[in-house]
């Protein structure tokens, strides 16, 4: 496991170097079919990570945001989102991140959230979640009325704006993957997101669980490489989960 | 004017030292009548700024978020928001800022947006807007369809959710005062906000105007200490303003 963690850290280091080069530089933003902005940096980062994995873990599977899936033979799959929060990257806000997950038989066992501009990195690998190498933990929160609730955008909920069932005054928006790191340090209590892909959430699972929180889809089902649901709910204090689920 | 700018920079330096001490520390969050979280840091920062202004500019008026208004005799008024984006501060996200404006007969002539954790500061003082001392400028954007549109939260629009008239896919949320800094550097094209107070917007005016953008209330009226409106619209490219206004 230590070798996997070291490799994931190296992938994040290399990704960060590229992100730093393109951050706040004028660049062309192309539009994919789903209307998500994709930057040159996004592609360059994934290519670099694929290159490293091809050399070091040729038998592992890959599931990347940009270049799709490659089956493996080892039972391990690397799940990559080179720039999660592309919108924040495009506007020059350092809350985007590189997400790296390692799944064993589809279950995430290692997750990295890396913010390369602020040089902030969260790693969950079955041990206590670490923020820049130091152990961190979620905060207790027994009352949904006082919870700090995060999400990226109301638009992600589409036709099912469940966030309206919560006290909107408790929400902060624009959270990106960064908010899951903040949850692992005790600063965010509940996160609700929708329209998410496996590369958006698999890296978050070991980070949140290793900090004492819980994370699942809205039905309470575990998030795996085979998840059919695109919803994510995380609670820093797992005792809040039933109250949250009751509103979803 | 140079002396005013130097003093505003000193106020921001002192504010930043206090904000840094309290950032990401566990602290008690009190709730004001209007349900905005207020931190110990918020009050300590405003007290420190008032102390400096009392010593150096005893005849100037003051309009602060925490301690209210003090009339002056000089025609100058300092408008202070010690921590704009308290919610971001509370969750440990470095997009909050200290806002300092100087008004002459109610008109903002100097504005500072300071982000003390990232050590990023925007200053508008009638010259070209500066980011950490270097001149910056807004970006051209002739088409609202491709504009990057920022706002802090849908909740701020209350019963008048004008943002829904725009393409919600173009929005990023959670902008705080930081997004006005990003606009002055060319990364954000349109900002729409509501439920704003003079201490929330007066510092933004010289920053945006000094970078070539325009900023007003939704009716196109100038933002001054006497503004009756609580809405703010900013365009990095002033030629976009009429198209934006038509939707408000």
Short mmCIF file of C-alpha atoms in Angstrom, two decimals, chain A residues 24-25 35 87 90-95 118 120 131 148 152-155 168-175 178 182 185 187-188, chain B residues 24-25 35 87 90-95 118 120 131 148 152-155 168-175 178 182 185 187-188:
data_model
loop_
_atom_site.label_atom_id
_atom_site.label_comp_id
_atom_site.label_asym_id
_atom_site.label_seq_id
_atom_site.Cartn_x
_atom_site.Cartn_y
_atom_site.Cartn_z
CA UNK A 24 -4.05 32.11 -14.94
CA UNK A 25 -2.50 32.03 -18.39
CA UNK A 35 -20.56 21.64 -22.48
CA UNK A 87 -14.66 26.20 -14.18
CA UNK A 90 -10.69 28.80 -15.98
CA UNK A 91 -11.57 31.79 -13.79
CA UNK A 92 -8.27 31.57 -11.88
CA UNK A 93 -9.68 30.41 -8.56
CA UNK A 94 -7.52 27.90 -6.69
CA UNK A 95 -10.28 25.54 -5.56
CA UNK A 118 -1.92 26.41 -2.81
CA UNK A 120 -2.49 21.58 -0.40
CA UNK A 131 -3.40 16.97 4.92
CA UNK A 148 -22.21 24.09 7.16
CA UNK A 152 -20.68 23.23 -6.25
CA UNK A 153 -23.67 24.64 -8.11
CA UNK A 154 -27.47 24.46 -7.96
CA UNK A 155 -27.39 23.66 -11.69
CA UNK A 168 -30.37 27.63 2.00
CA UNK A 169 -28.78 30.10 4.40
CA UNK A 170 -26.51 27.30 5.60
CA UNK A 171 -25.13 26.66 2.10
CA UNK A 172 -21.93 27.78 0.55
CA UNK A 173 -21.52 27.22 -3.16
CA UNK A 174 -18.60 26.77 -5.51
CA UNK A 175 -17.15 24.05 -3.33
CA UNK A 178 -11.71 21.37 -2.34
CA UNK A 182 -12.11 21.01 4.10
CA UNK A 185 -10.32 18.94 8.45
CA UNK A 187 -14.65 22.85 8.44
CA UNK A 188 -17.59 21.51 6.42
CA UNK B 24 -8.68 27.58 10.11
CA UNK B 25 -8.53 27.77 13.90
CA UNK B 35 -28.02 35.49 10.63
CA UNK B 87 -18.91 32.02 5.25
CA UNK B 90 -15.60 29.93 8.49
CA UNK B 91 -15.18 26.92 6.20
CA UNK B 92 -11.47 27.62 5.69
CA UNK B 93 -11.65 28.68 2.04
CA UNK B 94 -9.31 31.51 1.05
CA UNK B 95 -11.73 33.49 -1.11
CA UNK B 118 -2.92 33.85 -0.43
CA UNK B 120 -3.18 38.62 -3.01
CA UNK B 131 -2.60 43.20 -8.40
CA UNK B 148 -17.99 33.65 -17.45
CA UNK B 152 -21.80 34.36 -4.48
CA UNK B 153 -25.06 32.51 -3.86
CA UNK B 154 -28.50 32.18 -5.46
CA UNK B 155 -29.95 32.88 -2.00
CA UNK B 168 -26.94 28.92 -15.67
CA UNK B 169 -24.23 26.75 -17.21
CA UNK B 170 -22.09 29.87 -17.54
CA UNK B 171 -22.26 30.60 -13.80
CA UNK B 172 -19.75 29.86 -11.15
CA UNK B 173 -20.87 30.38 -7.55
CA UNK B 174 -19.16 31.14 -4.27
CA UNK B 175 -17.36 34.09 -5.81
CA UNK B 178 -12.37 37.53 -4.73
CA UNK B 182 -10.34 37.99 -10.85
CA UNK B 185 -7.32 40.40 -14.24
CA UNK B 187 -10.77 35.94 -15.78
CA UNK B 188 -14.40 36.82 -15.06
#
